[in-house]
XYZ file of C-alpha atoms in Angstrom:
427
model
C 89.927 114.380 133.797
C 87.819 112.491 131.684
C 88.961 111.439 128.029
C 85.522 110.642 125.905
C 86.379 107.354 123.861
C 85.425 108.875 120.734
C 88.113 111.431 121.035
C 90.554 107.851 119.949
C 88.144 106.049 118.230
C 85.096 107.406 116.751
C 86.773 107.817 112.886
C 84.821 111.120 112.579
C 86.040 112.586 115.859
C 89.475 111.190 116.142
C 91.102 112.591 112.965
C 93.904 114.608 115.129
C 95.408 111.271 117.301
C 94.837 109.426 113.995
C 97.057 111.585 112.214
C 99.485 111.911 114.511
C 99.506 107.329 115.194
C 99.652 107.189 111.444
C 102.809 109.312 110.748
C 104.711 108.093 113.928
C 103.568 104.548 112.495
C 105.537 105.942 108.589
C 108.588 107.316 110.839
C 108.853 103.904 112.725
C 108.387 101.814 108.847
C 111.388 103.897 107.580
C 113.827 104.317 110.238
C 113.256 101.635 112.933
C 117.005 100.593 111.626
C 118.033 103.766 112.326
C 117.039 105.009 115.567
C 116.490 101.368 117.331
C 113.809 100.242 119.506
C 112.305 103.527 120.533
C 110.444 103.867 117.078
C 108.948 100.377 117.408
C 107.801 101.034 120.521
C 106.528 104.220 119.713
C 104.622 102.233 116.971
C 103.007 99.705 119.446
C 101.945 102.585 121.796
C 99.972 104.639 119.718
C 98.056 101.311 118.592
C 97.714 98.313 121.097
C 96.410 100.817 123.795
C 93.505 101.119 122.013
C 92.600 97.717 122.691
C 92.184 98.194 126.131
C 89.332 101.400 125.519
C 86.936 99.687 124.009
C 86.807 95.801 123.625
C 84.024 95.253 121.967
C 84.464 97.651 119.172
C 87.603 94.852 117.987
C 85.979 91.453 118.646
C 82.727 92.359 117.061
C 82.672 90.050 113.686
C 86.547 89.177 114.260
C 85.516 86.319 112.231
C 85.634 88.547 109.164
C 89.309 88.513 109.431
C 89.579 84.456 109.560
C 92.396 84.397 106.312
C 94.633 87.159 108.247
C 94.641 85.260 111.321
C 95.002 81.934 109.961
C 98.279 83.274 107.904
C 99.400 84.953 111.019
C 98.830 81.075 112.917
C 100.861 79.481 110.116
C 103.519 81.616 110.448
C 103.697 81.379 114.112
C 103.478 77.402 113.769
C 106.339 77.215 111.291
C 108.903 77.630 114.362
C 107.982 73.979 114.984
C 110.174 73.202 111.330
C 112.209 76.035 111.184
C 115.961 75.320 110.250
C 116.769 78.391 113.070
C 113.698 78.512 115.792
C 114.735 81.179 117.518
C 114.688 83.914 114.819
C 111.203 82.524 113.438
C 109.439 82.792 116.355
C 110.183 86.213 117.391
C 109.968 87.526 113.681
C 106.451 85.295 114.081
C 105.603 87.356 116.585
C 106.824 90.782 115.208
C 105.010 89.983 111.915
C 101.228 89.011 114.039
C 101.831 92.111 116.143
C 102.416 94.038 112.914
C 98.792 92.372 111.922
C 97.011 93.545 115.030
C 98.111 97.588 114.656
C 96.908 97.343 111.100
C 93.364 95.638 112.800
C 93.580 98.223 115.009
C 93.646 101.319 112.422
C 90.997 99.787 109.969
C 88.470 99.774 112.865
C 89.671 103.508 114.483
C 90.560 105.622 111.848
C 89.066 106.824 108.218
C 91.020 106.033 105.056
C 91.198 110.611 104.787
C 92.712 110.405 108.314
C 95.251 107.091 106.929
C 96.667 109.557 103.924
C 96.688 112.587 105.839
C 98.370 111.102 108.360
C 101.003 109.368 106.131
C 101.646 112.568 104.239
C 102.703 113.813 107.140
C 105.325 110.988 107.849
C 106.315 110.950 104.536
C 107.226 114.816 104.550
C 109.515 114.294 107.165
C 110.911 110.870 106.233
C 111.968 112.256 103.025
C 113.314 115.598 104.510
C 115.658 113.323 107.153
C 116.742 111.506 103.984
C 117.480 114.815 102.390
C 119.335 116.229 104.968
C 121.376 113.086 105.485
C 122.138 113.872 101.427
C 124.179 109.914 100.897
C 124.385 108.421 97.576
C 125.948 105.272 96.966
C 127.716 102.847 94.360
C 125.068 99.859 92.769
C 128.119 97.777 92.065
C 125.625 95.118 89.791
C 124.594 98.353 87.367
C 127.514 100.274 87.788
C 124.495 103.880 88.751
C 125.259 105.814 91.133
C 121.938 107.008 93.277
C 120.829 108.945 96.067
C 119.696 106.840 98.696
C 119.683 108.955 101.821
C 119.336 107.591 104.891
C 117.867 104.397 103.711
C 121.289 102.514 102.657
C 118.522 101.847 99.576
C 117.462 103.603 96.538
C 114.654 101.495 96.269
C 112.996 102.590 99.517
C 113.919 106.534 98.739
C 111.992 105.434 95.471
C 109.051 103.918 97.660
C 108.429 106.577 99.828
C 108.741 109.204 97.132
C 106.266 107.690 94.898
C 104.007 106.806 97.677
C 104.090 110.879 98.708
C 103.182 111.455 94.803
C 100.309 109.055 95.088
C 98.528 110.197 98.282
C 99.268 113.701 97.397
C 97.281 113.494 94.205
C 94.683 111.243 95.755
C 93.956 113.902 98.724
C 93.523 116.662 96.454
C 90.997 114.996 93.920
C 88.793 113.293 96.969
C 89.678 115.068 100.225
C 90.832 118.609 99.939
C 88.563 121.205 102.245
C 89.857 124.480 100.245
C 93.015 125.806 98.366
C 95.108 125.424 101.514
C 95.289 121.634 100.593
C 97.120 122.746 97.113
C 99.526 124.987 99.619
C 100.630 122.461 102.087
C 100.591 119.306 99.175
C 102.826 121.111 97.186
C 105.879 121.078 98.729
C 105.703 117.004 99.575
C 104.710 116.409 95.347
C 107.968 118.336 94.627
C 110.693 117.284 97.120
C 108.659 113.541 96.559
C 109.275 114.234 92.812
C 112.819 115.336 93.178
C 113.941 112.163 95.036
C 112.189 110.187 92.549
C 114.732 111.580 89.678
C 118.246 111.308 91.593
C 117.343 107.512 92.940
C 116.696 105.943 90.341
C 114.918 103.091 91.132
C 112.777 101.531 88.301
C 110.214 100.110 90.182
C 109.166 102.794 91.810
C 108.957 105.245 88.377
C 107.241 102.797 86.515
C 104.729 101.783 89.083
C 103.489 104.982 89.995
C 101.936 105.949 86.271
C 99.932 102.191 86.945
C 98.313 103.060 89.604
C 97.301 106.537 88.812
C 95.791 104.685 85.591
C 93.980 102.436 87.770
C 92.745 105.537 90.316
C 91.156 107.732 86.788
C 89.655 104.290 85.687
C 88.006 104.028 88.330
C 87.320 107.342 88.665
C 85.500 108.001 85.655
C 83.167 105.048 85.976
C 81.657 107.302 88.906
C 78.935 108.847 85.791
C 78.495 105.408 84.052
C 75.469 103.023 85.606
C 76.951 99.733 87.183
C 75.719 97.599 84.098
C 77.989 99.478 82.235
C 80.745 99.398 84.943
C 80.937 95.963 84.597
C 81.540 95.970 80.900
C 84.671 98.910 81.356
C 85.593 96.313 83.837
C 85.764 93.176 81.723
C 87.045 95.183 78.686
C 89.675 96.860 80.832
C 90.953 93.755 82.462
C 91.026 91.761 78.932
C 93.278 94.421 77.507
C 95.323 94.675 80.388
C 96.207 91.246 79.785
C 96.136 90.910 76.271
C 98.501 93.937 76.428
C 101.143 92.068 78.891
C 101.417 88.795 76.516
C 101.838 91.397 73.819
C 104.551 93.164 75.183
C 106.038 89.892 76.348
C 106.209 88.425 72.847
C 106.999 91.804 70.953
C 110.181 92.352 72.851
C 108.555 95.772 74.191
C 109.331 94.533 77.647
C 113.290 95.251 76.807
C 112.460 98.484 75.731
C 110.358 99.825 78.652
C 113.723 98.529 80.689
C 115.853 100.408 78.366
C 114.134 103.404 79.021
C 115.285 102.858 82.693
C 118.572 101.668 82.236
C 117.801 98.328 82.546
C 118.425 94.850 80.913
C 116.499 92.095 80.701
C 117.844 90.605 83.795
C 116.635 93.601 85.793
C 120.166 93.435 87.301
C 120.669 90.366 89.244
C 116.726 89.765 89.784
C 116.108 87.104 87.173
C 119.212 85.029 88.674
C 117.943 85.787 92.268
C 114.615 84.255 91.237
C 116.464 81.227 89.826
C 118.213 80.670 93.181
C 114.927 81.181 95.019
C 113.118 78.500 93.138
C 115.909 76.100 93.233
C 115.967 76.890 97.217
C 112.332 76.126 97.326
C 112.944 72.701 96.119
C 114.240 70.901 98.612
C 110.868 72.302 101.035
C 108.561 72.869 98.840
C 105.265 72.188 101.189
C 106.160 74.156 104.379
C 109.733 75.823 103.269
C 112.724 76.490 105.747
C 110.582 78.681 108.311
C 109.608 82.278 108.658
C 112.575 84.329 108.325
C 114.784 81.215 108.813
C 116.561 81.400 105.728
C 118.899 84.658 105.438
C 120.673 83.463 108.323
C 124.327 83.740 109.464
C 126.498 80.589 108.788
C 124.430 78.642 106.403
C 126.135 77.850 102.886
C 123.929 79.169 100.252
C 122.934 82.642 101.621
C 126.660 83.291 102.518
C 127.283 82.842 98.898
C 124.645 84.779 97.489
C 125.713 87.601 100.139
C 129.087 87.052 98.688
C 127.750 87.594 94.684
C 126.016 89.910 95.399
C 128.208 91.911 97.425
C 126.569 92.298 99.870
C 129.362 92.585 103.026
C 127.041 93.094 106.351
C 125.209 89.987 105.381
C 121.910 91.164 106.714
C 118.892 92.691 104.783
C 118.758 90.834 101.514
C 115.753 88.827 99.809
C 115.091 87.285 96.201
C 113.657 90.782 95.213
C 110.358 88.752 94.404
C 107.721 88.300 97.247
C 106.362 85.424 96.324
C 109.501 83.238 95.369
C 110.702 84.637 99.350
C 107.458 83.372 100.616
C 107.647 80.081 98.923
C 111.468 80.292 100.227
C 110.592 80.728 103.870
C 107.270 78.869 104.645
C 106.301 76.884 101.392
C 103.413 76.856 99.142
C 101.261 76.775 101.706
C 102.337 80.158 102.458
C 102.810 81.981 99.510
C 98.978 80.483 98.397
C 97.728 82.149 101.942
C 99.652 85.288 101.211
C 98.739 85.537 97.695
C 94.934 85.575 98.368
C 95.206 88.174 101.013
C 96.949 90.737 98.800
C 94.509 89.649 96.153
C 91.499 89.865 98.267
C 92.764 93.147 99.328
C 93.057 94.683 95.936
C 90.154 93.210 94.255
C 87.487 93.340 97.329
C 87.537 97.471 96.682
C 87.886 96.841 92.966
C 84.626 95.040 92.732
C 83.035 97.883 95.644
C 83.687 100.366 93.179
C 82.474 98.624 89.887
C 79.678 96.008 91.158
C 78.503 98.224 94.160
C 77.766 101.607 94.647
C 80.879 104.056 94.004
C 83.273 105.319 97.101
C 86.108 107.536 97.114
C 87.795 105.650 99.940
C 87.843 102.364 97.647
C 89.166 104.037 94.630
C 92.097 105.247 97.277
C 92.597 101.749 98.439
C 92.442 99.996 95.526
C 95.491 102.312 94.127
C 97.319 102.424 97.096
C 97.182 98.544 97.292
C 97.546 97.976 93.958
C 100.984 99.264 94.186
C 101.907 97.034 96.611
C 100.862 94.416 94.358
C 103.369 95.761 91.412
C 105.907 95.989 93.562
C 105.381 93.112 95.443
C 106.922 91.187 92.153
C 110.152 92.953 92.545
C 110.420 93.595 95.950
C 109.878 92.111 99.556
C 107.808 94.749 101.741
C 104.484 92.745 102.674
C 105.914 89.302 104.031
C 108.160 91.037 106.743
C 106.765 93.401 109.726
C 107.396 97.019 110.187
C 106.580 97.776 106.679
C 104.577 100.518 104.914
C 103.557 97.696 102.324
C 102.283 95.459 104.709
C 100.755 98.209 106.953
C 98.535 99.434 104.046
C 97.362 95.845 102.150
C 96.174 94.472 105.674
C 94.822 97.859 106.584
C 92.884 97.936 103.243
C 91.982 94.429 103.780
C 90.159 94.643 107.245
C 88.614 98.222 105.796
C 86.199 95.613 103.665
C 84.531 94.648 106.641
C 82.005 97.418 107.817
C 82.739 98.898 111.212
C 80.648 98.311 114.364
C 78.203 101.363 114.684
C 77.505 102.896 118.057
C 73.980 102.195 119.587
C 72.672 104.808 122.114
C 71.504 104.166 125.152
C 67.459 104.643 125.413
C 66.691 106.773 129.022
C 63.330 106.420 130.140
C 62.003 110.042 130.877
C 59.205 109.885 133.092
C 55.835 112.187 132.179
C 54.136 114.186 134.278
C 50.865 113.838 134.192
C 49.163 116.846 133.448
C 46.654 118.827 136.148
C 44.014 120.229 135.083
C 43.442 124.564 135.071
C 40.704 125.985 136.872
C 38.421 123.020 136.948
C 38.776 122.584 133.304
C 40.097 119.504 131.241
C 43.035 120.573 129.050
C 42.931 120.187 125.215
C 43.514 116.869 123.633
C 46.821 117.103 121.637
């Protein structure tokens, strides 16, 4: 039996395996800890196969993705100054690998088959977490929050906003009938109802940002692009005019208060201290990929010991850019900064400068909250991560993909005889 190529990667005829790749792709991102090395694998074989179909349809204008590739080198190169070689080079290699599957996905499947296809992981990430039903103590705040089978309230908050998002965002651009509002629904409220008994900040107050940014751009569908530009410029300037404002009026403090917060966002602002201070003595290149919350070394044994934190595995400066400039310098973090901001602000400018498209008002919202959070949390600088999944994915989507060309088959004529002596009709 014969499998036609389009079937895995023709984005208009491969909406069923693309579905199915990207929610086995959200189970592995969430509970890889979990269940081991059988979701990770899982993850690599519904994606690096593909590679092996078609070719051509990968390397054509691979330069396009020169900034990905050159991050992914430099990350791979840092074993050579790493303070432990061993774990950067085969994070190195998880993290490039991660790069590649995200490749892979821009250039097989449609950003309606990516949401579908994560709604569907989502709905049963969050419905393990529910049935798992743990809460724990956050000793720094005192709160206690549901954080199911995460061990974190702050990926239960993730996942829960991300189902709100994607939820909304299929039903305003890529619902077929009312059965979308049937099958939505019950993802929106068991998303919304994790959201509540988590607690996690971040996620609540990054979720009304983004949906802001999604009707923003929505609306400028009826204006003309002149006047796109101008809701642009105006938009931006108050955005930041409204940040220095809240900054100086003390309204940041409130908007904490309302979430239980301080002005030290519990711990974070001394965690950023320590990361900077860390930075310092390797500024340029930094300690190595992933070479820095390791076993045995003095200073993150003593923040594990601050902070708590007794398995003395999975922490980070809860900022990604002071952990980037932690682990492979300023040299990284500048790399890493323009990818998320090229990401963001290459489907930004589609929509306002260029002709308007659903799937770059999804991907500008879905990436712009991974560039909120990415100030409070660490999900795009490490592999197996939603975060990172979707800013690369939306990165490589800028690039147009290759198109198909058919095949021209010479049919031969026959040339015509004529009837009964007679010549036939010119045509």
């Amino acid at each position: 039996m014969k499998i036609p190529k389009s079937i895995l990667l023709d984005p208009e005829a491969n909406k069923a395996y693309g579905a199915f790749a990207v929610a086995v792709s959200v189970l592995a991102f969430a509970y890889s800890s979990n269940f081991g090395q059988i979701l990770i694998l899982a993850y690599y074989a519904v994606w690096l196969p593909l590679l092996f179909v078609d070719y051509r349809r990968f390397t054509w204008k691979l330069s396009s993705a020169w900034l990905p590739i050159l991050f992914a080198a430099y990350v791979c190169l840092s074993v050579f100054w790493s303070q432990a070689a061993g774990t950067s080079a085969r994070a190195a290699v998880q993290y490039s690998s991660h790069i590649v599957c995200a490749y892979i996905a821009a250039r097989t499947i449609s950003v309606r088959t990516l949401v579908l296809g994560s709604l569907i992981g989502i709905f049963f990430v969050l419905l393990y977490s529910l049935k798992v039903n743990a809460y724990a103590l956050d000793i720094i705040d005192g709160t206690f929050n549901f954080v199911g089978a995460f061990a974190s309230k702050n990926q239960v908050g993730f996942f829960s906003s991300l189902g709100i998002f994607l939820s909304l965002v299929f039903l305003m651009f890529y619902r077929r009938n009312w059965l979308s509002f049937v099958w939505t629904a019950p993802i929106i409220l068991m998303s919304a109802y994790m959201l509540a008994i988590c607690h996690s900040a971040t996620s609540v107050a990054s979720l009304p940002a983004v949906l802001g940014i999604v009707i923003l751009l929505t609306m400028s569908r009826v204006l003309s692009r002149r006047y796109r530009r101008v809701l642009f410029v105006v938009g931006g300037g108050a955005l930041v005019a409204g940040v220095v404002a809240a900054l100086n009026l003390g309204l940041l403090d409130v908007v904490l208060g309302i979430f239980g917060k301080d002005s030290t966002l519990t711990g974070r602002t001394y965690l950023w201290q320590q990361g900077w201070e860390a930075a310092q003595s390797h500024p340029l290149l930094g300690y190595g990929y992933a070479a820095y919350w390791v076993q045995g070394f003095a200073d993150p044994e003593r923040l594990w010991a601050e902070f708590y934190i007794t398995t003395r595995t999975g922490f980070h400066f809860h900022n990604t850019y002071i952990e980037t400039l932690v682990e492979i310098g300023f040299v990284g973090v500048t790399m890493l900064a323009l990818i998320i901001l090229r990401a963001f602000y290459g489907h930004v400018s589609k929509v306002v400068f260029g002709d308007w498209n659903a799937d770059s008002v999804v991907l500008a919202g879905v990436v712009g909250l991974m560039l909120i959070r990415s100030f409070f949390e660490v999900e795009i600088l490490g592999p197996y991560f939603m975060a990172s999944f979707i800013v690369y994915y939306g990165l490589f989507k800028l690039s147009p993909l290759p198109v198909a060309r058919r095949r021209r088959v010479a049919i031969p004529v026959q040339d015509e005889k004529p009837a009964a002596g007679h010549m036939p009709a010119p045509v």
